[in-house]
PDB file of C-alpha atoms in Angstrom:
ATOM      1  CA  UNK A   1     -37.188  37.300 -21.260  1.00 61.00           C
ATOM      2  CA  UNK A   2     -33.686  38.251 -20.195  1.00 88.00           C
ATOM      3  CA  UNK A   3     -30.638  36.058 -20.581  1.00 96.00           C
ATOM      4  CA  UNK A   4     -28.253  38.940 -19.985  1.00 95.00           C
ATOM      5  CA  UNK A   5     -24.763  37.849 -19.056  1.00 93.00           C
ATOM      6  CA  UNK A   6     -25.424  34.126 -19.506  1.00 97.00           C
ATOM      7  CA  UNK A   7     -22.714  32.873 -21.828  1.00 98.00           C
ATOM      8  CA  UNK A   8     -24.094  30.514 -24.462  1.00 98.00           C
ATOM      9  CA  UNK A   9     -22.656  27.942 -26.856  1.00 98.00           C
ATOM     10  CA  UNK A  10     -24.697  26.950 -29.922  1.00 98.00           C
ATOM     11  CA  UNK A  11     -23.432  24.133 -32.125  1.00 98.00           C
ATOM     12  CA  UNK A  12     -24.386  24.053 -35.786  1.00 97.00           C
ATOM     13  CA  UNK A  13     -24.912  27.787 -35.417  1.00 97.00           C
ATOM     14  CA  UNK A  14     -23.741  28.691 -38.898  1.00 97.00           C
ATOM     15  CA  UNK A  15     -27.032  28.106 -40.691  1.00 94.00           C
ATOM     16  CA  UNK A  16     -30.691  27.142 -40.464  1.00 93.00           C
ATOM     17  CA  UNK A  17     -32.205  26.492 -37.064  1.00 95.00           C
ATOM     18  CA  UNK A  18     -28.865  26.916 -35.294  1.00 97.00           C
ATOM     19  CA  UNK A  19     -28.335  30.394 -36.719  1.00 97.00           C
ATOM     20  CA  UNK A  20     -31.805  31.451 -35.605  1.00 97.00           C
ATOM     21  CA  UNK A  21     -31.246  30.003 -32.115  1.00 98.00           C
ATOM     22  CA  UNK A  22     -27.987  31.932 -31.794  1.00 98.00           C
ATOM     23  CA  UNK A  23     -29.666  35.147 -32.940  1.00 98.00           C
ATOM     24  CA  UNK A  24     -32.616  34.679 -30.568  1.00 98.00           C
ATOM     25  CA  UNK A  25     -30.431  33.995 -27.523  1.00 98.00           C
ATOM     26  CA  UNK A  26     -28.362  37.067 -28.384  1.00 98.00           C
ATOM     27  CA  UNK A  27     -31.491  39.223 -28.694  1.00 97.00           C
ATOM     28  CA  UNK A  28     -32.461  38.010 -25.236  1.00 97.00           C
ATOM     29  CA  UNK A  29     -29.121  39.214 -23.907  1.00 97.00           C
ATOM     30  CA  UNK A  30     -26.868  36.146 -23.966  1.00 98.00           C
ATOM     31  CA  UNK A  31     -23.366  36.486 -25.418  1.00 98.00           C
ATOM     32  CA  UNK A  32     -23.112  33.598 -27.889  1.00 98.00           C
ATOM     33  CA  UNK A  33     -20.280  31.491 -29.238  1.00 98.00           C
ATOM     34  CA  UNK A  34     -21.496  30.424 -32.679  1.00 98.00           C
ATOM     35  CA  UNK A  35     -19.842  27.040 -33.265  1.00 98.00           C
ATOM     36  CA  UNK A  36     -19.877  25.335 -36.639  1.00 98.00           C
ATOM     37  CA  UNK A  37     -17.657  23.137 -38.788  1.00 97.00           C
ATOM     38  CA  UNK A  38     -17.981  25.865 -41.433  1.00 97.00           C
ATOM     39  CA  UNK A  39     -16.119  28.786 -39.859  1.00 98.00           C
ATOM     40  CA  UNK A  40     -17.096  31.151 -42.676  1.00 98.00           C
ATOM     41  CA  UNK A  41     -20.798  30.481 -42.036  1.00 98.00           C
ATOM     42  CA  UNK A  42     -20.359  30.884 -38.277  1.00 98.00           C
ATOM     43  CA  UNK A  43     -18.545  34.177 -38.880  1.00 98.00           C
ATOM     44  CA  UNK A  44     -21.416  35.514 -40.984  1.00 98.00           C
ATOM     45  CA  UNK A  45     -23.932  34.661 -38.266  1.00 98.00           C
ATOM     46  CA  UNK A  46     -21.787  36.201 -35.530  1.00 98.00           C
ATOM     47  CA  UNK A  47     -21.285  39.367 -37.567  1.00 98.00           C
ATOM     48  CA  UNK A  48     -25.035  39.680 -38.168  1.00 98.00           C
ATOM     49  CA  UNK A  49     -25.684  39.298 -34.437  1.00 98.00           C
ATOM     50  CA  UNK A  50     -23.150  42.008 -33.609  1.00 98.00           C
ATOM     51  CA  UNK A  51     -24.601  44.279 -36.284  1.00 98.00           C
ATOM     52  CA  UNK A  52     -27.985  43.918 -34.569  1.00 97.00           C
ATOM     53  CA  UNK A  53     -26.490  44.951 -31.227  1.00 97.00           C
ATOM     54  CA  UNK A  54     -25.789  41.539 -29.697  1.00 97.00           C
ATOM     55  CA  UNK A  55     -22.608  39.813 -28.588  1.00 98.00           C
ATOM     56  CA  UNK A  56     -21.300  36.879 -30.593  1.00 98.00           C
ATOM     57  CA  UNK A  57     -18.096  35.289 -31.811  1.00 98.00           C
ATOM     58  CA  UNK A  58     -17.551  32.441 -34.297  1.00 98.00           C
ATOM     59  CA  UNK A  59     -15.726  29.201 -33.524  1.00 98.00           C
ATOM     60  CA  UNK A  60     -14.781  26.304 -35.773  1.00 98.00           C
ATOM     61  CA  UNK A  61     -15.905  23.041 -34.199  1.00 97.00           C
ATOM     62  CA  UNK A  62     -16.124  19.431 -35.286  1.00 97.00           C
ATOM     63  CA  UNK A  63     -19.116  18.565 -33.157  1.00 95.00           C
ATOM     64  CA  UNK A  64     -18.073  14.944 -32.580  1.00 93.00           C
ATOM     65  CA  UNK A  65     -14.552  15.867 -31.436  1.00 96.00           C
ATOM     66  CA  UNK A  66     -13.990  15.809 -27.685  1.00 97.00           C
ATOM     67  CA  UNK A  67     -11.027  18.153 -28.082  1.00 98.00           C
ATOM     68  CA  UNK A  68     -13.091  20.646 -30.115  1.00 98.00           C
ATOM     69  CA  UNK A  69     -15.965  20.533 -27.641  1.00 98.00           C
ATOM     70  CA  UNK A  70     -13.676  21.207 -24.713  1.00 98.00           C
ATOM     71  CA  UNK A  71     -11.979  24.007 -26.657  1.00 98.00           C
ATOM     72  CA  UNK A  72     -15.337  25.589 -27.516  1.00 98.00           C
ATOM     73  CA  UNK A  73     -16.350  25.630 -23.857  1.00 98.00           C
ATOM     74  CA  UNK A  74     -13.005  27.156 -22.867  1.00 98.00           C
ATOM     75  CA  UNK A  75     -13.341  29.806 -25.580  1.00 98.00           C
ATOM     76  CA  UNK A  76     -16.880  30.707 -24.550  1.00 98.00           C
ATOM     77  CA  UNK A  77     -15.815  31.116 -20.941  1.00 98.00           C
ATOM     78  CA  UNK A  78     -12.657  33.029 -21.840  1.00 98.00           C
ATOM     79  CA  UNK A  79     -14.619  35.499 -23.958  1.00 98.00           C
ATOM     80  CA  UNK A  80     -17.927  35.767 -22.110  1.00 98.00           C
ATOM     81  CA  UNK A  81     -17.570  34.362 -18.588  1.00 97.00           C
ATOM     82  CA  UNK A  82     -18.925  31.202 -17.066  1.00 97.00           C
ATOM     83  CA  UNK A  83     -20.908  29.021 -19.477  1.00 98.00           C
ATOM     84  CA  UNK A  84     -24.580  28.952 -18.556  1.00 98.00           C
ATOM     85  CA  UNK A  85     -26.306  27.801 -21.766  1.00 98.00           C
ATOM     86  CA  UNK A  86     -25.410  25.093 -24.265  1.00 98.00           C
ATOM     87  CA  UNK A  87     -27.587  24.186 -27.236  1.00 98.00           C
ATOM     88  CA  UNK A  88     -26.678  20.874 -28.890  1.00 98.00           C
ATOM     89  CA  UNK A  89     -28.123  21.627 -32.304  1.00 97.00           C
ATOM     90  CA  UNK A  90     -25.610  20.424 -34.916  1.00 96.00           C
ATOM     91  CA  UNK A  91     -26.904  17.652 -37.137  1.00 93.00           C
ATOM     92  CA  UNK A  92     -27.040  16.197 -40.620  1.00 91.00           C
ATOM     93  CA  UNK A  93     -29.621  14.068 -42.399  1.00 87.00           C
ATOM     94  CA  UNK A  94     -30.045  11.560 -45.206  1.00 83.00           C
ATOM     95  CA  UNK A  95     -33.021   9.803 -46.763  1.00 82.00           C
ATOM     96  CA  UNK A  96     -31.552   6.491 -47.887  1.00 87.00           C
ATOM     97  CA  UNK A  97     -33.720   3.349 -47.765  1.00 91.00           C
ATOM     98  CA  UNK A  98     -32.519   0.745 -45.258  1.00 92.00           C
ATOM     99  CA  UNK A  99     -31.592  -1.800 -47.915  1.00 94.00           C
ATOM    100  CA  UNK A 100     -29.454   0.740 -49.741  1.00 93.00           C
ATOM    101  CA  UNK A 101     -27.783   2.579 -46.856  1.00 93.00           C
ATOM    102  CA  UNK A 102     -24.088   1.931 -46.367  1.00 95.00           C
ATOM    103  CA  UNK A 103     -22.649   1.408 -42.916  1.00 96.00           C
ATOM    104  CA  UNK A 104     -20.346   4.365 -43.513  1.00 95.00           C
ATOM    105  CA  UNK A 105     -23.312   6.667 -44.155  1.00 94.00           C
ATOM    106  CA  UNK A 106     -25.207   5.334 -41.135  1.00 95.00           C
ATOM    107  CA  UNK A 107     -22.158   5.833 -38.927  1.00 96.00           C
ATOM    108  CA  UNK A 108     -21.524   9.367 -40.220  1.00 95.00           C
ATOM    109  CA  UNK A 109     -25.042  10.505 -39.379  1.00 95.00           C
ATOM    110  CA  UNK A 110     -25.135   8.864 -35.962  1.00 96.00           C
ATOM    111  CA  UNK A 111     -21.655  10.134 -35.136  1.00 97.00           C
ATOM    112  CA  UNK A 112     -22.506  13.722 -36.031  1.00 96.00           C
ATOM    113  CA  UNK A 113     -25.968  13.828 -34.486  1.00 97.00           C
ATOM    114  CA  UNK A 114     -25.844  11.540 -31.452  1.00 97.00           C
ATOM    115  CA  UNK A 115     -22.132  11.421 -30.628  1.00 97.00           C
ATOM    116  CA  UNK A 116     -21.936  15.161 -31.269  1.00 97.00           C
ATOM    117  CA  UNK A 117     -24.788  15.850 -28.876  1.00 98.00           C
ATOM    118  CA  UNK A 118     -23.181  13.699 -26.174  1.00 98.00           C
ATOM    119  CA  UNK A 119     -19.728  15.231 -26.569  1.00 98.00           C
ATOM    120  CA  UNK A 120     -21.077  18.801 -26.476  1.00 98.00           C
ATOM    121  CA  UNK A 121     -23.387  18.162 -23.528  1.00 98.00           C
ATOM    122  CA  UNK A 122     -20.646  16.397 -21.601  1.00 98.00           C
ATOM    123  CA  UNK A 123     -18.144  19.226 -22.098  1.00 98.00           C
ATOM    124  CA  UNK A 124     -20.739  21.858 -21.210  1.00 98.00           C
ATOM    125  CA  UNK A 125     -21.979  19.850 -18.235  1.00 98.00           C
ATOM    126  CA  UNK A 126     -18.481  19.501 -16.812  1.00 98.00           C
ATOM    127  CA  UNK A 127     -18.010  23.271 -16.942  1.00 98.00           C
ATOM    128  CA  UNK A 128     -21.437  24.011 -15.467  1.00 98.00           C
ATOM    129  CA  UNK A 129     -20.970  21.459 -12.656  1.00 97.00           C
ATOM    130  CA  UNK A 130     -17.600  22.813 -11.543  1.00 95.00           C
ATOM    131  CA  UNK A 131     -17.316  24.760  -8.313  1.00 90.00           C
ATOM    132  CA  UNK A 132     -19.617  24.996  -5.324  1.00 92.00           C
ATOM    133  CA  UNK A 133     -23.372  25.299  -4.980  1.00 87.00           C
ATOM    134  CA  UNK A 134     -23.200  29.056  -5.499  1.00 88.00           C
ATOM    135  CA  UNK A 135     -21.413  28.881  -8.838  1.00 92.00           C
ATOM    136  CA  UNK A 136     -22.775  25.697 -10.408  1.00 96.00           C
ATOM    137  CA  UNK A 137     -25.703  25.521 -12.758  1.00 97.00           C
ATOM    138  CA  UNK A 138     -26.911  26.135 -16.264  1.00 98.00           C
ATOM    139  CA  UNK A 139     -29.195  24.982 -19.061  1.00 98.00           C
ATOM    140  CA  UNK A 140     -28.518  22.410 -21.742  1.00 98.00           C
ATOM    141  CA  UNK A 141     -30.981  22.087 -24.609  1.00 98.00           C
ATOM    142  CA  UNK A 142     -30.739  19.269 -27.130  1.00 98.00           C
ATOM    143  CA  UNK A 143     -32.353  19.331 -30.556  1.00 97.00           C
ATOM    144  CA  UNK A 144     -33.934  16.059 -31.618  1.00 95.00           C
ATOM    145  CA  UNK A 145     -36.779  15.594 -34.128  1.00 90.00           C
ATOM    146  CA  UNK A 146     -40.172  13.987 -34.497  1.00 86.00           C
ATOM    147  CA  UNK A 147     -38.290  11.591 -36.779  1.00 83.00           C
ATOM    148  CA  UNK A 148     -36.859  10.121 -33.574  1.00 84.00           C
ATOM    149  CA  UNK A 149     -40.364   9.322 -32.326  1.00 87.00           C
ATOM    150  CA  UNK A 150     -41.831   7.532 -35.349  1.00 84.00           C
ATOM    151  CA  UNK A 151     -40.738   5.099 -38.003  1.00 83.00           C
ATOM    152  CA  UNK A 152     -40.429   7.006 -41.260  1.00 80.00           C
ATOM    153  CA  UNK A 153     -39.220   5.971 -44.683  1.00 81.00           C
ATOM    154  CA  UNK A 154     -35.598   6.766 -45.421  1.00 80.00           C
ATOM    155  CA  UNK A 155     -34.796   7.721 -41.843  1.00 85.00           C
ATOM    156  CA  UNK A 156     -32.987   4.704 -40.412  1.00 91.00           C
ATOM    157  CA  UNK A 157     -29.857   6.609 -39.400  1.00 92.00           C
ATOM    158  CA  UNK A 158     -31.452  10.003 -38.799  1.00 91.00           C
ATOM    159  CA  UNK A 159     -34.354   8.593 -36.802  1.00 93.00           C
ATOM    160  CA  UNK A 160     -32.077   6.366 -34.741  1.00 94.00           C
ATOM    161  CA  UNK A 161     -29.780   9.279 -33.941  1.00 96.00           C
ATOM    162  CA  UNK A 162     -32.633  11.553 -32.923  1.00 95.00           C
ATOM    163  CA  UNK A 163     -34.350   8.857 -30.855  1.00 95.00           C
ATOM    164  CA  UNK A 164     -31.025   8.345 -29.114  1.00 97.00           C
ATOM    165  CA  UNK A 165     -30.790  12.064 -28.401  1.00 97.00           C
ATOM    166  CA  UNK A 166     -34.163  12.001 -26.660  1.00 97.00           C
ATOM    167  CA  UNK A 167     -33.113   9.190 -24.318  1.00 98.00           C
ATOM    168  CA  UNK A 168     -29.741  10.843 -23.787  1.00 98.00           C
ATOM    169  CA  UNK A 169     -31.544  14.048 -22.826  1.00 98.00           C
ATOM    170  CA  UNK A 170     -33.458  12.253 -20.090  1.00 98.00           C
ATOM    171  CA  UNK A 171     -30.326  10.596 -18.719  1.00 98.00           C
ATOM    172  CA  UNK A 172     -28.481  13.918 -18.709  1.00 98.00           C
ATOM    173  CA  UNK A 173     -31.395  15.544 -16.915  1.00 98.00           C
ATOM    174  CA  UNK A 174     -31.339  12.953 -14.143  1.00 98.00           C
ATOM    175  CA  UNK A 175     -27.577  12.991 -13.671  1.00 98.00           C
ATOM    176  CA  UNK A 176     -27.003  16.743 -13.939  1.00 98.00           C
ATOM    177  CA  UNK A 177     -29.952  18.093 -11.940  1.00 98.00           C
ATOM    178  CA  UNK A 178     -28.039  17.750  -8.626  1.00 97.00           C
ATOM    179  CA  UNK A 179     -25.560  20.297 -10.009  1.00 97.00           C
ATOM    180  CA  UNK A 180     -28.288  22.815 -10.796  1.00 97.00           C
ATOM    181  CA  UNK A 181     -28.176  22.002 -14.509  1.00 98.00           C
ATOM    182  CA  UNK A 182     -31.537  21.635 -16.219  1.00 98.00           C
ATOM    183  CA  UNK A 183     -31.478  19.553 -19.389  1.00 98.00           C
ATOM    184  CA  UNK A 184     -34.386  19.495 -21.831  1.00 98.00           C
ATOM    185  CA  UNK A 185     -34.910  18.893 -25.517  1.00 98.00           C
ATOM    186  CA  UNK A 186     -36.776  20.410 -28.436  1.00 97.00           C
ATOM    187  CA  UNK A 187     -38.130  18.096 -31.140  1.00 94.00           C
ATOM    188  CA  UNK A 188     -38.918  20.070 -34.297  1.00 91.00           C
ATOM    189  CA  UNK A 189     -41.455  18.850 -36.778  1.00 84.00           C
ATOM    190  CA  UNK A 190     -41.000  19.689 -40.464  1.00 81.00           C
ATOM    191  CA  UNK A 191     -39.202  23.007 -40.595  1.00 80.00           C
ATOM    192  CA  UNK A 192     -38.677  25.285 -43.569  1.00 75.00           C
ATOM    193  CA  UNK A 193     -34.909  25.617 -43.999  1.00 70.00           C
ATOM    194  CA  UNK A 194     -32.630  25.368 -47.011  1.00 67.00           C
ATOM    195  CA  UNK A 195     -31.756  21.702 -46.490  1.00 62.00           C
ATOM    196  CA  UNK A 196     -35.386  20.616 -45.970  1.00 61.00           C
ATOM    197  CA  UNK A 197     -36.018  20.533 -49.725  1.00 66.00           C
ATOM    198  CA  UNK A 198     -39.224  18.494 -49.429  1.00 72.00           C
ATOM    199  CA  UNK A 199     -41.107  17.872 -52.636  1.00 72.00           C
ATOM    200  CA  UNK A 200     -44.908  18.179 -52.959  1.00 75.00           C
ATOM    201  CA  UNK A 201     -45.666  14.559 -51.984  1.00 74.00           C
ATOM    202  CA  UNK A 202     -43.459  14.681 -48.906  1.00 73.00           C
ATOM    203  CA  UNK A 203     -44.925  18.010 -47.828  1.00 74.00           C
ATOM    204  CA  UNK A 204     -48.437  16.627 -48.172  1.00 75.00           C
ATOM    205  CA  UNK A 205     -47.512  13.529 -46.158  1.00 71.00           C
ATOM    206  CA  UNK A 206     -46.513  15.815 -43.278  1.00 73.00           C
ATOM    207  CA  UNK A 207     -49.270  18.409 -43.604  1.00 75.00           C
ATOM    208  CA  UNK A 208     -52.023  15.774 -43.729  1.00 72.00           C
ATOM    209  CA  UNK A 209     -51.052  14.769 -40.187  1.00 76.00           C
ATOM    210  CA  UNK A 210     -50.593  18.257 -38.761  1.00 75.00           C
ATOM    211  CA  UNK A 211     -53.179  20.288 -36.906  1.00 76.00           C
ATOM    212  CA  UNK A 212     -51.357  23.495 -37.877  1.00 82.00           C
ATOM    213  CA  UNK A 213     -51.195  23.372 -41.662  1.00 78.00           C
ATOM    214  CA  UNK A 214     -47.756  24.825 -42.255  1.00 82.00           C
ATOM    215  CA  UNK A 215     -44.108  24.027 -41.749  1.00 83.00           C
ATOM    216  CA  UNK A 216     -42.309  25.536 -38.780  1.00 82.00           C
ATOM    217  CA  UNK A 217     -39.919  28.416 -39.243  1.00 90.00           C
ATOM    218  CA  UNK A 218     -36.511  28.454 -37.530  1.00 92.00           C
ATOM    219  CA  UNK A 219     -37.894  31.234 -35.323  1.00 93.00           C
ATOM    220  CA  UNK A 220     -40.574  28.848 -34.002  1.00 93.00           C
ATOM    221  CA  UNK A 221     -37.851  26.454 -32.862  1.00 94.00           C
ATOM    222  CA  UNK A 222     -35.636  29.206 -31.472  1.00 96.00           C
ATOM    223  CA  UNK A 223     -38.492  30.550 -29.364  1.00 96.00           C
ATOM    224  CA  UNK A 224     -38.934  27.174 -27.691  1.00 97.00           C
ATOM    225  CA  UNK A 225     -35.205  26.936 -27.001  1.00 98.00           C
ATOM    226  CA  UNK A 226     -35.168  30.424 -25.484  1.00 97.00           C
ATOM    227  CA  UNK A 227     -38.063  29.470 -23.209  1.00 97.00           C
ATOM    228  CA  UNK A 228     -36.201  26.400 -21.929  1.00 98.00           C
ATOM    229  CA  UNK A 229     -33.159  28.584 -21.211  1.00 97.00           C
ATOM    230  CA  UNK A 230     -35.071  31.274 -19.339  1.00 96.00           C
ATOM    231  CA  UNK A 231     -36.176  31.908 -15.768  1.00 94.00           C
ATOM    232  CA  UNK A 232     -39.786  30.989 -16.533  1.00 94.00           C
ATOM    233  CA  UNK A 233     -38.648  27.410 -17.076  1.00 95.00           C
ATOM    234  CA  UNK A 234     -36.966  26.743 -13.758  1.00 95.00           C
ATOM    235  CA  UNK A 235     -38.796  23.551 -12.808  1.00 96.00           C
ATOM    236  CA  UNK A 236     -38.683  21.571 -16.049  1.00 97.00           C
ATOM    237  CA  UNK A 237     -36.129  18.801 -16.505  1.00 97.00           C
ATOM    238  CA  UNK A 238     -35.898  15.882 -18.900  1.00 97.00           C
ATOM    239  CA  UNK A 239     -38.774  17.127 -21.039  1.00 97.00           C
ATOM    240  CA  UNK A 240     -38.912  16.831 -24.833  1.00 97.00           C
ATOM    241  CA  UNK A 241     -40.884  19.790 -26.167  1.00 96.00           C
ATOM    242  CA  UNK A 242     -42.376  18.971 -29.564  1.00 95.00           C
ATOM    243  CA  UNK A 243     -42.567  22.021 -31.797  1.00 92.00           C
ATOM    244  CA  UNK A 244     -44.363  20.244 -34.603  1.00 87.00           C
ATOM    245  CA  UNK A 245     -47.724  21.848 -35.326  1.00 83.00           C
ATOM    246  CA  UNK A 246     -49.502  18.927 -33.683  1.00 82.00           C
ATOM    247  CA  UNK A 247     -47.848  16.261 -35.846  1.00 79.00           C
ATOM    248  CA  UNK A 248     -47.251  13.876 -32.935  1.00 81.00           C
ATOM    249  CA  UNK A 249     -50.743  14.495 -31.547  1.00 81.00           C
ATOM    250  CA  UNK A 250     -52.921  14.015 -34.598  1.00 71.00           C
ATOM    251  CA  UNK A 251     -54.650  10.803 -35.571  1.00 61.00           C
ATOM    252  CA  UNK A 252     -57.025  10.456 -38.488  1.00 56.00           C
ATOM    253  CA  UNK A 253     -58.129  13.882 -39.701  1.00 60.00           C
ATOM    254  CA  UNK A 254     -60.937  14.427 -42.218  1.00 57.00           C
ATOM    255  CA  UNK A 255     -64.049  16.525 -42.642  1.00 60.00           C
ATOM    256  CA  UNK A 256     -67.042  14.523 -41.345  1.00 60.00           C
ATOM    257  CA  UNK A 257     -69.254  16.556 -43.696  1.00 65.00           C
ATOM    258  CA  UNK A 258     -67.618  14.710 -46.568  1.00 63.00           C
ATOM    259  CA  UNK A 259     -68.939  11.382 -45.277  1.00 56.00           C
ATOM    260  CA  UNK A 260     -67.186   8.249 -44.068  1.00 48.00           C
TER     261      UNK A 260
END
């Protein structure tokens, strides 16, 4: 698909899924502002994109800062033209049990994941909604998680933040559609990135409930994001696309040949 000339902002673009999303959008023709709190990481990603023939620049951004979000949108438009794509990807996680989690830790995760998604989407939406019917429009893609759809051990803050993102996505879709802005979300299942670091028991707990018996790669997630940003997805709004190997679909799975 072609995203040529459609300026894009990707938060959390310095590593993992965000880096792959930035690279995929650039391969599809979008000039990308790679935003991350870690400017050095964002710079490496942007340099790799340029080395591969794409357009990209790094930008340091505290994802929960309204001032940083507004500045990122201004920078993207100053460098690449009107913002047409925003991917609210930045996020952090923790696996603390409820009875042991501090309020400070809970707040940090929710602030980064949920507040950060809202602040980025709001800043991008304001830019995309400006002007008349001929100039308005764009795509906003949020990144949630299957952890926001189920109760899972150690995921009080992370699950709450991601569940909030899914509802926020639907509200954004309803409110921004009149401006020609389509808002959708991608909910990854277990994905093989550096910070996943799942041990054997945790991996088995996921894989036992998955129709596709492997973890996702960042490229699997990036492909779904690219689809939601492209012309073939012009009549989808407020949808959460699970990219989870069937995790949310599966019930009890066993080989009947082994008996009850």
